[in-house]
Coordinates of C-alpha atoms and ligand atoms in Angstrom, one line a residue:
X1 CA 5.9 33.7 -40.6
X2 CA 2.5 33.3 -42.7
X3 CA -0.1 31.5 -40.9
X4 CA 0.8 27.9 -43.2
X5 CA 4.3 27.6 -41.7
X6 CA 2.4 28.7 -38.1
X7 CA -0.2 26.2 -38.6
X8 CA 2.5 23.4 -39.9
X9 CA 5.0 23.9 -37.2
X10 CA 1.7 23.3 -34.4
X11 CA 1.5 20.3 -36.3
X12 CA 5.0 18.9 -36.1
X13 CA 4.6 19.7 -32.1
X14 CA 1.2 17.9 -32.0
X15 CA 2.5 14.8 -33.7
X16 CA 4.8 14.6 -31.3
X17 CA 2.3 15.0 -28.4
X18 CA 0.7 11.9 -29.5
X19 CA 3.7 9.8 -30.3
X20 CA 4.5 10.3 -27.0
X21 CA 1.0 9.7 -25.2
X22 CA 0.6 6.7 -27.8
X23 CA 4.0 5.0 -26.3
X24 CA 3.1 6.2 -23.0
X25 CA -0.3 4.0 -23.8
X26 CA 1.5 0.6 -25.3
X27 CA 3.4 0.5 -21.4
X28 CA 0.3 0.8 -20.1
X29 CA -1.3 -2.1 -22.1
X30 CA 1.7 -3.9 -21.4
X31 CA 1.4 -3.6 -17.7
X32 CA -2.1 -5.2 -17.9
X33 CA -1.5 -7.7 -20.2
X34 CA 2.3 -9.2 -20.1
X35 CA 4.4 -7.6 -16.9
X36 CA 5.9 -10.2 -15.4
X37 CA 5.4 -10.2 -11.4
X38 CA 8.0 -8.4 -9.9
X39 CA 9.4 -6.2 -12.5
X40 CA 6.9 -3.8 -11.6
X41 CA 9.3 -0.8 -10.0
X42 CA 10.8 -0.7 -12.6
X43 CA 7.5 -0.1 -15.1
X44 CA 6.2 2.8 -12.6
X45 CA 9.9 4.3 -13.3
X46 CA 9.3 4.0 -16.9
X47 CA 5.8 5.2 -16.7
X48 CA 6.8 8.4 -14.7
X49 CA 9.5 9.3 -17.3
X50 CA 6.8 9.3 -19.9
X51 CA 4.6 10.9 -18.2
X52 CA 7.3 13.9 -17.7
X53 CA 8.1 13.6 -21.9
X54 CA 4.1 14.1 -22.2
X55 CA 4.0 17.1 -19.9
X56 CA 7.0 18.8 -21.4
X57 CA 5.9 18.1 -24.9
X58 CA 2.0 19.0 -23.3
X59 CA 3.1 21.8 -21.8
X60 CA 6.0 23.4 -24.6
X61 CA 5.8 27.3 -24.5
X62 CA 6.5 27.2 -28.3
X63 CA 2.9 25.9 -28.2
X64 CA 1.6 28.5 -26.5
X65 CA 2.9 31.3 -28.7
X66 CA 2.1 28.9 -32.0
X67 CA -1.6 29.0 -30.9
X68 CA -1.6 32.8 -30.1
X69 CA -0.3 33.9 -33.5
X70 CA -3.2 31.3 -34.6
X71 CA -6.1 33.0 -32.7
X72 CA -5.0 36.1 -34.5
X73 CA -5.4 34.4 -38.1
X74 CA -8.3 32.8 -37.4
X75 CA -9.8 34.1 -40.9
X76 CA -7.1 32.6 -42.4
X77 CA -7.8 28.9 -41.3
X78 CA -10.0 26.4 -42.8
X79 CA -13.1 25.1 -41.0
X80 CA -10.9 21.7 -40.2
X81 CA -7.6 24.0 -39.1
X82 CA -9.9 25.9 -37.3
X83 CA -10.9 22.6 -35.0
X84 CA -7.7 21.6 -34.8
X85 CA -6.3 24.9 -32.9
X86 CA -9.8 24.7 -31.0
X87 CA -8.7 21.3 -29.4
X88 CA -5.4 22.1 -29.6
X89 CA -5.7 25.5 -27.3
X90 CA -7.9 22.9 -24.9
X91 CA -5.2 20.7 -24.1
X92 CA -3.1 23.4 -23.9
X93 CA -4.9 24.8 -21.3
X94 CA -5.3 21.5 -19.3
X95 CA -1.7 20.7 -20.0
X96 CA -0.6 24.4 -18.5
X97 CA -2.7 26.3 -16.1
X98 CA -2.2 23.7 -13.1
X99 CA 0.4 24.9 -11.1
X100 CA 3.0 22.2 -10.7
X101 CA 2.7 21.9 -7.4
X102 CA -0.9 20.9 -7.9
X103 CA -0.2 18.8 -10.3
X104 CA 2.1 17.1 -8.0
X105 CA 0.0 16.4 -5.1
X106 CA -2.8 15.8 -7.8
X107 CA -0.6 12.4 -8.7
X108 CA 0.3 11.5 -5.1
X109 CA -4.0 12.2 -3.9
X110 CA -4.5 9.6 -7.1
X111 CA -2.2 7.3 -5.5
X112 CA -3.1 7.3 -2.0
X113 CA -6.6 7.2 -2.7
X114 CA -6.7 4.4 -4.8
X115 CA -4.9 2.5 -1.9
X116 CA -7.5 3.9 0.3
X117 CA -10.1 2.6 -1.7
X118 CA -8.7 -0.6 -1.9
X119 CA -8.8 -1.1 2.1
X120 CA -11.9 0.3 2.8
X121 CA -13.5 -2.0 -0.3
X122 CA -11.6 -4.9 1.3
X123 CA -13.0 -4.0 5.4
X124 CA -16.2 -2.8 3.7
X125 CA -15.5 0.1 5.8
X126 CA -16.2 3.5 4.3
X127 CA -15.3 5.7 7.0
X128 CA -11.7 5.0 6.6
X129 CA -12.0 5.9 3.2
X130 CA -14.6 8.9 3.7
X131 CA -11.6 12.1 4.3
X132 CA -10.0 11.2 1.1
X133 CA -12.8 11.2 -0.9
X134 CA -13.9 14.6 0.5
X135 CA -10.1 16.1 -0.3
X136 CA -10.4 14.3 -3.9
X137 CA -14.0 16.8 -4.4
X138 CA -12.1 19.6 -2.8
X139 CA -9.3 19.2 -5.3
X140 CA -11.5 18.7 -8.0
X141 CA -13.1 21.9 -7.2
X142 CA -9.6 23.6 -7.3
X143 CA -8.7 22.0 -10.4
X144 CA -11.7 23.6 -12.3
X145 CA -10.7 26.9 -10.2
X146 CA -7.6 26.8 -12.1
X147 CA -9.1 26.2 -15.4
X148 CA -11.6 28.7 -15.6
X149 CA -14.8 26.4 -14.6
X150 CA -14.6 27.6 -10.7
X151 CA -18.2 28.9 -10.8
X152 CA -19.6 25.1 -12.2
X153 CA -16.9 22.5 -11.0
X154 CA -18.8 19.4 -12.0
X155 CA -19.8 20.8 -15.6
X156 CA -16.0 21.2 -15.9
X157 CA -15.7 17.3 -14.7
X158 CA -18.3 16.3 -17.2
X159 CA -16.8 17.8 -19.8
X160 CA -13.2 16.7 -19.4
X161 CA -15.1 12.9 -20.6
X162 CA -18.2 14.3 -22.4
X163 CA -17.2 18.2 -24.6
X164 CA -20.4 20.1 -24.7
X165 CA -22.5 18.1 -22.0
X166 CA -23.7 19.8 -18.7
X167 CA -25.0 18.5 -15.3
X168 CA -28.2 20.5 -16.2
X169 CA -28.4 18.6 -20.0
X170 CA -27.4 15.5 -18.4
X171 CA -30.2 15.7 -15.4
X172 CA -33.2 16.6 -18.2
X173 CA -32.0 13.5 -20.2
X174 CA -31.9 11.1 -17.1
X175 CA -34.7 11.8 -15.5
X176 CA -36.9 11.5 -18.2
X177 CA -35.3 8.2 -18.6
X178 CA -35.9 7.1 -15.1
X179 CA -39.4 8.0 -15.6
X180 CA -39.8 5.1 -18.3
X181 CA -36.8 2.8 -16.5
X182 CA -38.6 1.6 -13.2
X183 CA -41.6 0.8 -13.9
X184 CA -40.0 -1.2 -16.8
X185 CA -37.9 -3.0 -14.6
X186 CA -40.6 -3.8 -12.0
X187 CA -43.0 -5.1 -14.9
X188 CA -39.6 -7.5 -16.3
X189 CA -38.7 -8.5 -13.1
X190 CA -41.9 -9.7 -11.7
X191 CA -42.3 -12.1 -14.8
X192 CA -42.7 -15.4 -14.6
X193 CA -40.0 -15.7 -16.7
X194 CA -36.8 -16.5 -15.3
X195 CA -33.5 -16.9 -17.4
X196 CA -31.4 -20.2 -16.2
X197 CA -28.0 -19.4 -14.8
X198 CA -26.7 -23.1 -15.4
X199 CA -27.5 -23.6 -19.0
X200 CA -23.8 -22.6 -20.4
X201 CA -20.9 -24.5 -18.3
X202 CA -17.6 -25.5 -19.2
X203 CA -16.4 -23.6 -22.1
X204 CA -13.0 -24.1 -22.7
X205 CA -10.8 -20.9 -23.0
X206 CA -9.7 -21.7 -26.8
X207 CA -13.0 -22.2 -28.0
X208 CA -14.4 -19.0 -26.7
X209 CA -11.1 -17.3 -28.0
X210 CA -11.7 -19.2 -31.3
X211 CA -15.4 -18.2 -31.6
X212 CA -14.7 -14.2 -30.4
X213 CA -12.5 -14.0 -33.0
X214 CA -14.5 -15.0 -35.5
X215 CA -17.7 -12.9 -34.2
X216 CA -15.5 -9.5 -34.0
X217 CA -14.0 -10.1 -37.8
X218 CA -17.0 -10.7 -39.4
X219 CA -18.0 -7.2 -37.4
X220 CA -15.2 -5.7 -38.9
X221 CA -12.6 -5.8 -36.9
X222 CA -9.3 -5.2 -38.7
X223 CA -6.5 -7.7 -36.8
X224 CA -3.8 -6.0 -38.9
X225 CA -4.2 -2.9 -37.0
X226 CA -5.0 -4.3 -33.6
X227 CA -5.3 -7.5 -31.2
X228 CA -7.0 -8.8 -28.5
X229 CA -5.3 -10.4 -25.2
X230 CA -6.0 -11.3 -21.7
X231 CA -6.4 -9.0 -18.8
X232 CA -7.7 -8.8 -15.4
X233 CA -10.3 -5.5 -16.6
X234 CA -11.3 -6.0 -19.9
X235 CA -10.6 -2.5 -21.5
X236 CA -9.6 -1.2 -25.3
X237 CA -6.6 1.3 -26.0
X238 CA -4.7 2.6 -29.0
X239 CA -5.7 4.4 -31.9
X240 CA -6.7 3.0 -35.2
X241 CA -2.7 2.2 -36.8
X242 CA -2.8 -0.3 -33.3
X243 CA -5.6 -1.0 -31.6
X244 CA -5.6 -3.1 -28.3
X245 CA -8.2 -4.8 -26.9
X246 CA -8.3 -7.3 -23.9
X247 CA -11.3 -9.9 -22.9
X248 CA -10.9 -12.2 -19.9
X249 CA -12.3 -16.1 -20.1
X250 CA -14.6 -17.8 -17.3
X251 CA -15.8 -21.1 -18.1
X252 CA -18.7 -21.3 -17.3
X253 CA -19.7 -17.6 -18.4
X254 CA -19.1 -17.9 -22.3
X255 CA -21.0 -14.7 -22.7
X256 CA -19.8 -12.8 -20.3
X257 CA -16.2 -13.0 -22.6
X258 CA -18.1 -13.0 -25.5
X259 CA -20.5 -9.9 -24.8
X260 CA -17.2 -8.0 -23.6
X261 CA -15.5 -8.4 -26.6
X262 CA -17.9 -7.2 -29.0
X263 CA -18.3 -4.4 -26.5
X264 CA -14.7 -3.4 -26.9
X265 CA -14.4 -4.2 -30.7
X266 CA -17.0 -1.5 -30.9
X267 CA -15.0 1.0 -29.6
X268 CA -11.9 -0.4 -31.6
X269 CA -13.9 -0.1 -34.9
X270 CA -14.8 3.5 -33.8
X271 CA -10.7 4.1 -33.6
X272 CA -10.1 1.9 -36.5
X273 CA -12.6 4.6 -38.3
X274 CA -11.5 7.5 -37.3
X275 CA -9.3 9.3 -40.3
X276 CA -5.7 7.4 -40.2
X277 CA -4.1 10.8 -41.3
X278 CA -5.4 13.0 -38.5
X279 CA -4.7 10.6 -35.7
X280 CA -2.4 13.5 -33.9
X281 CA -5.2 16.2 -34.1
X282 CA -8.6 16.5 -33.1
X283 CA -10.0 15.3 -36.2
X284 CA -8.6 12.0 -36.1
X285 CA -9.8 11.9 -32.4
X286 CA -12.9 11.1 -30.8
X287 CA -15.8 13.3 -30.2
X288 CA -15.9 12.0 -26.2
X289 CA -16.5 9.0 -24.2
X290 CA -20.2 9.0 -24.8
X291 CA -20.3 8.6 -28.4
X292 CA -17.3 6.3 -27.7
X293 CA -19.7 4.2 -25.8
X294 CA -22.5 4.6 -28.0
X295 CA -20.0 2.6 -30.5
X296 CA -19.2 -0.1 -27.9
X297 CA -22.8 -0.3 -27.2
X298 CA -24.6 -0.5 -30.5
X299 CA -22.2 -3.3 -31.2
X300 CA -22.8 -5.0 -27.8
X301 CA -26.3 -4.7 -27.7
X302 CA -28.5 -3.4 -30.7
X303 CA -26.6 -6.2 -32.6
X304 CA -25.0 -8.3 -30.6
X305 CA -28.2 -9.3 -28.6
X306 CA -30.3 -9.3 -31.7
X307 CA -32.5 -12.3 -33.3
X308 CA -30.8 -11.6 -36.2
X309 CA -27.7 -11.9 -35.3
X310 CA -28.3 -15.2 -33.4
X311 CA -29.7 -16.7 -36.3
X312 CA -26.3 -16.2 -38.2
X313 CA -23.8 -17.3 -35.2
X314 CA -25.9 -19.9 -33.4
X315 CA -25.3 -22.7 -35.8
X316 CA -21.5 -21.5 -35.7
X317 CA -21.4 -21.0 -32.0
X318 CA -23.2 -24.9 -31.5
X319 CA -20.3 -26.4 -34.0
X320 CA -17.6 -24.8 -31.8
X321 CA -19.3 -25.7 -28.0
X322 CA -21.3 -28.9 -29.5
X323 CA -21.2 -30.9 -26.5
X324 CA -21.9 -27.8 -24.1
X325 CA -24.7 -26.8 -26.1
X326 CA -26.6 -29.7 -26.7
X327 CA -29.0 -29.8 -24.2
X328 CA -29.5 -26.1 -24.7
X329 CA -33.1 -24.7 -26.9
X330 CA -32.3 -22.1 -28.7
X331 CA -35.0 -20.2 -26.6
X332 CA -33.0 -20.5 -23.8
X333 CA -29.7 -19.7 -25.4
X334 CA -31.4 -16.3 -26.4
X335 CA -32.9 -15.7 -23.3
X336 CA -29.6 -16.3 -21.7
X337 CA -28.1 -13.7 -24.1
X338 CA -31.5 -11.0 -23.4
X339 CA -31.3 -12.3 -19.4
X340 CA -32.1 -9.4 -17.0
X341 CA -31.5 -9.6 -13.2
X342 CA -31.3 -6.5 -11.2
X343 CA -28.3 -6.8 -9.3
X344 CA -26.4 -4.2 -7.0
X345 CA -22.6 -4.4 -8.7
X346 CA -22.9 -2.1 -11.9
X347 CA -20.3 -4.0 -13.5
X348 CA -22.5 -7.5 -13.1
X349 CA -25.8 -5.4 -14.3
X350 CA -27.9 -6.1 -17.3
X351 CA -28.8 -3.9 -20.5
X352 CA -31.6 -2.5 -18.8
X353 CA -30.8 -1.7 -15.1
X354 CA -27.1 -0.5 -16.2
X355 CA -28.8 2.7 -17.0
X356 CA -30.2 2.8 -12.8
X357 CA -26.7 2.4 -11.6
X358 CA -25.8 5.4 -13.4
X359 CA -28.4 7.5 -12.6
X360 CA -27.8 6.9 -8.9
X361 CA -24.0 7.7 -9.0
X362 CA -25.1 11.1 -11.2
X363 CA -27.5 12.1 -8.8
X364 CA -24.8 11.7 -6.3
X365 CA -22.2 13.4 -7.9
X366 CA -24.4 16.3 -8.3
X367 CA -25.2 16.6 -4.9
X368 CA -21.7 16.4 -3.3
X369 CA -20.4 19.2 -5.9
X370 CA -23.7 21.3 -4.9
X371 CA -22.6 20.9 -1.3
X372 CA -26.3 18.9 -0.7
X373 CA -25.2 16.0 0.1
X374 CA -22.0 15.4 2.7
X375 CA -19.4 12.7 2.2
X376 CA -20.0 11.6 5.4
X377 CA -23.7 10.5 4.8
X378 CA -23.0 9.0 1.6
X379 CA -23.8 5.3 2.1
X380 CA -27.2 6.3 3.8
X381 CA -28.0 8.1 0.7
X382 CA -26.7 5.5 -1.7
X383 CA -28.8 2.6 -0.1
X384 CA -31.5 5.0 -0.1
X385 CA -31.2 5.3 -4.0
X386 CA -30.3 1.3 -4.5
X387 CA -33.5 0.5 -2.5
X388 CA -35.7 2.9 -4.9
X389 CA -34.7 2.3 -8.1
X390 CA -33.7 -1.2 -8.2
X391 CA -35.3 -2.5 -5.3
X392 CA -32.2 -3.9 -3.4
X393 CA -30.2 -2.5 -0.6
X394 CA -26.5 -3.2 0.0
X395 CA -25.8 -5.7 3.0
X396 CA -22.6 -3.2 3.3
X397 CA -20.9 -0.3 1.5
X398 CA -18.5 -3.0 -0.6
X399 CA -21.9 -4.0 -2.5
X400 CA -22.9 0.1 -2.0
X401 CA -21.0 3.1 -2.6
X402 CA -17.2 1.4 -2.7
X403 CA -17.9 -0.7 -5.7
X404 CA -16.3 1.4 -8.0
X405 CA -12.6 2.8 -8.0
X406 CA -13.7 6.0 -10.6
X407 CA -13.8 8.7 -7.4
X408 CA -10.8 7.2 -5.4
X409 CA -8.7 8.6 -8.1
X410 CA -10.9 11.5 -8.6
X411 CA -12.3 10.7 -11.6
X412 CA -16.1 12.8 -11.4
X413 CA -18.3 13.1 -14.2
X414 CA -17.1 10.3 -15.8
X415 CA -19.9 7.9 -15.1
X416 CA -22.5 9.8 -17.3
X417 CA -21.0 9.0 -20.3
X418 CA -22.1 5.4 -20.3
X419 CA -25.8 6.0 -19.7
X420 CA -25.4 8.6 -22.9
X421 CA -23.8 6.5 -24.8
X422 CA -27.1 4.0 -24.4
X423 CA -29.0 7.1 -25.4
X424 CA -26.7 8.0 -28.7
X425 CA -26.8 4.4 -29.8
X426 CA -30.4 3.9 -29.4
X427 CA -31.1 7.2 -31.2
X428 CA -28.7 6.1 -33.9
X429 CA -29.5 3.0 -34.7
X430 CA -33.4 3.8 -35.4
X431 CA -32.2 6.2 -37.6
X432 CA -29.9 3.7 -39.0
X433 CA -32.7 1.8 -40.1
X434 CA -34.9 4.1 -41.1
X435 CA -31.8 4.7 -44.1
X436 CA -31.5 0.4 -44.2
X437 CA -34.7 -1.4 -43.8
X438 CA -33.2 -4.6 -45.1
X439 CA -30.4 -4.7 -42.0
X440 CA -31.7 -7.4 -39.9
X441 CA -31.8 -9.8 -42.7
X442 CA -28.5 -8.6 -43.8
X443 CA -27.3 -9.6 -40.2
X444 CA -29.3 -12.8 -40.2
X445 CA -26.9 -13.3 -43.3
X446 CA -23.5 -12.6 -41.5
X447 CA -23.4 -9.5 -43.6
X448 CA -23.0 -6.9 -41.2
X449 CA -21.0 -4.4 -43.9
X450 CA -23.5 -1.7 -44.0
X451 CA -23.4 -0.5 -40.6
X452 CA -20.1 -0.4 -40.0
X453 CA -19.8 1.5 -43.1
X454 CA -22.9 3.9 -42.4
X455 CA -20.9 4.4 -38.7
X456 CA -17.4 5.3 -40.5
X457 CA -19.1 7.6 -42.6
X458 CA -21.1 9.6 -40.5
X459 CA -19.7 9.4 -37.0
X460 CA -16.1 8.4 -37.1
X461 CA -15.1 10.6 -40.0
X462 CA -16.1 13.6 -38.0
X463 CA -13.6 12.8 -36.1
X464 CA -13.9 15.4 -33.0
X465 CA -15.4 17.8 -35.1
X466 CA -18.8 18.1 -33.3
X467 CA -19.7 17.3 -29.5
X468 CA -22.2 15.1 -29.0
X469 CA -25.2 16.4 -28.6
X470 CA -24.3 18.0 -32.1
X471 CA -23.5 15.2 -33.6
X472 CA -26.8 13.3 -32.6
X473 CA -28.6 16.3 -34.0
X474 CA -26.8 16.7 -37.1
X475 CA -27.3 12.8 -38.0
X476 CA -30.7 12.0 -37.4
X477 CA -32.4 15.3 -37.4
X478 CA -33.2 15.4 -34.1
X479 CA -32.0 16.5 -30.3
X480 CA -30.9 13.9 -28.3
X481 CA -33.5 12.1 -26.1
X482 CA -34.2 9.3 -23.7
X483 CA -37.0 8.0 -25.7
X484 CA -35.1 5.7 -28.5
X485 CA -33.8 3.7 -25.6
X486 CA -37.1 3.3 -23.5
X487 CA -38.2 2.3 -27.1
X488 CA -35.3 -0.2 -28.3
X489 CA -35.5 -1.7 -24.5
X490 CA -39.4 -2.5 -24.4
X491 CA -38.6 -4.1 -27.7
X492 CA -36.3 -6.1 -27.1
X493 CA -37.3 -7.1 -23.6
X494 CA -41.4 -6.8 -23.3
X495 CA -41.5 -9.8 -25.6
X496 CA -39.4 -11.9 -23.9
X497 CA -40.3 -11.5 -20.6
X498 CA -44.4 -10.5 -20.7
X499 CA -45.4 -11.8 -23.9
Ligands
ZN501 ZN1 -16.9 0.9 -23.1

């Protein structure tokens, strides 16, 4: 067979693959968003005859023997082919060298210790919790055993979310950032300036709905391709033929909803971007979850919390919510939107202090794959952390070390991704205007065109092509660093709050 038919038949099996992981997707943002109350057995018996299709389909020896007579042609292939059988051979891997037996008890572990978590959260108890944790490290040691990673386990974790990033990258990058984080926090938080928590109240849920949609297609949000409903975790899914996107509405948080949904539009635009025709391969894919979030959070943030950007929906967002915002400056409506308050939840922090909370679960990962740090004496060591870098210390592990569900189901590594994803968008959108000087008073227009397109052309057309750290590189000329952050945050908040 010449290498064309090889290469075409992978691709017919890798179509497929994603049809099947794409349906497998819809159930599950159907689960979140529409399944009615007790017709949930029935969904977990759908979901685990998916999940069987995926693995079969995953897993298909013809695969196997397509990519071997590939790795011998590898002259052959173009540069694009030859990232496609890369990626391809990955998943391969991942999909294949887990004995099924693993596997098994892999799905069962994620099961039982997501109910585990659950209690313990619930009795703020972490003992009760503390044995299954320690057997979901142990099997994620095994796991990266059985793919080849056995001498660096928690590299191989951070790279399942991030391709190309290491523990020893990641630690350079944070602490630097750490470095310039405290003392910026202390010098904020000791202000005399104190954002009002009672200034936005009673917001019904059809306005907000009414005004996110406006905000997210003027950002460019395509609705033919995607929509946004109501779940209990805000979270975005699909691929860019169907994006879907969820929010959730408290009244007397409009910006909460609001802040969320431009989050998640940004990593719907990034899908929406990527190229349509490649959607089944890697270079219709994206590059990893931290350039994913550096998406979400250049949306979110770098424009969503700009002056400019406020100057274009204020009036808009005053003729939707006029009797809520009347007594409101628009100071105070900007401060609101800029407010910073450390807090101990991570998923209740501000722009600024985010970044702590994930350095402090990074450290600790790090430690309990290096063996210095024992499950056991977690919450000692977690308090310890809170108390230093935000200045607060858990009444009890629910506000400590059980907030989050990631590790119950042994998801490692994956917290990193959100802190570089700060980093990527910060480094990106200097350089972004270094190339557009005029984009704040575009935005300040409602234009917002230029970005989106600047973003499509040199991030999401790449596609998976490059990891991230590449990517960075390759865009604005230099290696990725902490300091664009420390820079974009002491401009955007020093003003604010120590003028
Ligand atoms: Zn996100």
């Amino acid at each position: 067979m010449s290498t064309d038919t090889v290469y075409s038949e992978l691709l017919t099996h890798l179509n497929r693959i994603h049809r099947i992981d794409s349906v497998a997707s819809l159930l599950g943002w159907d689960e979140q968003v529409n399944l009615p109350a007790d017709s949930a057995d029935l969904r977990a018996e759908q979901n685990a005859v998916m999940a069987e299709l995926a693995h079969e389909a995953a897993g298909n020896p013809r695969v196997g023997e397509l990519l071997k007579e590939l790795a011998k042609a590898t002259v052959e292939l173009s540069a694009d082919q030859q990232v496609v059988v890369r990626e391809a051979r990955k998943d391969y891997d991942r999909a294949t060298k887990l004995p099924a037996e693993f596997v098994r008890e892999k799905a069962t572990q994620a099961s039982v210790g997501y109910h585990a978590w659950a209690k313990a959260r619930a009795a703020a108890d972490f003992a009760g919790y503390a044995p299954v944790l320690a057997k979901n490290i142990t099997m994620a040691k095994q796991e990266a055993t059985y793919l080849g990673w056995g001498d660096r386990p928690y590299d191989y974790m951070i790279d399942l979310h991030d391709p190309g990033m290491s523990a020893a990258v990641i630690d350079k990058l944070f602490s630097e950032l750490k470095v310039g984080l405290v003392p910026l926090v202390q010098q904020i938080t000791s202000s005399c300036v104190k954002p009002r928590n009672d200034v936005l109240v009673g917001f019904s849920v059809e306005g907000q709905l009414k005004f996110l949609r406006e905000v997210t297609e003027k950002l460019g949000f395509n609705y033919r391709r995607g929509r946004i409903d109501v779940s209990l975790h805000p979270f975005c899914s699909g691929n860019g033929a169907d994006i879907r996107m969820t929010t959730r509405f408290k009244e007397d948080e409009p910006l909460s909803s609001l802040f969320g949904s431009i989050h998640e539009t940004g990593h719907g635009l990034y899908e929406q971007g990527l190229p349509q025709a490649h959607h089944a391969t890697a270079l219709g894919r994206a590059a990893g979850m931290g350039v994913h979030e550096s998406q979400s959070r250049m949306w979110e943030n770098q424009v969503g919390r700009s002056r400019a950007f406020w100057q274009y929906f204020e009036p808009r967002f005053r003729e939707t919510f006029p009797a809520q915002t009347s007594g409101v400056s628009s100071d105070e409506l900007y401060l609101a939107v800029n407010k910073v308050a450390p807090t101990l939840i991570r998923v209740e922090a501000d722009e600024i202090t985010y970044n702590l909370h994930i350095i402090l679960r990074f450290e600790i990962e790090q430690q309990l794959f290096a063996g210095t740090l024992a499950v056991a004496d977690l919450p000692r060591a977690w308090n310890d952390a809170a108390q230093a870098m935000l200045g607060l210390t858990p009444a009890n592990d629910r506000e400590g070390v059980l907030q989050d569900v990631h590790w119950s189901g042994g998801a490692f590594g994956y917290f990193p991704s959100y802190c570089l994803g700060n980093m990527i968008a910060a480094q990106l959108w200097y350089f972004a205007l270094t190339q557009r000087p005029t984009l704040m008073d575009e935005f300040a227009r409602g234009d917002f065109t230029w970005l989106l397109k600047w973003l499509q052309t040199n991030v999401h057309a790449e596609g998976k092509r490059y990891d991230a750290l590449t990517l960075t590189k390759r865009i604005t000329g230099e290696e990725l660093s902490p300091q664009p952050l420390l820079r974009y945050l002491r401009e955007r908040y020093l003003p604010l709050y120590c003028a």
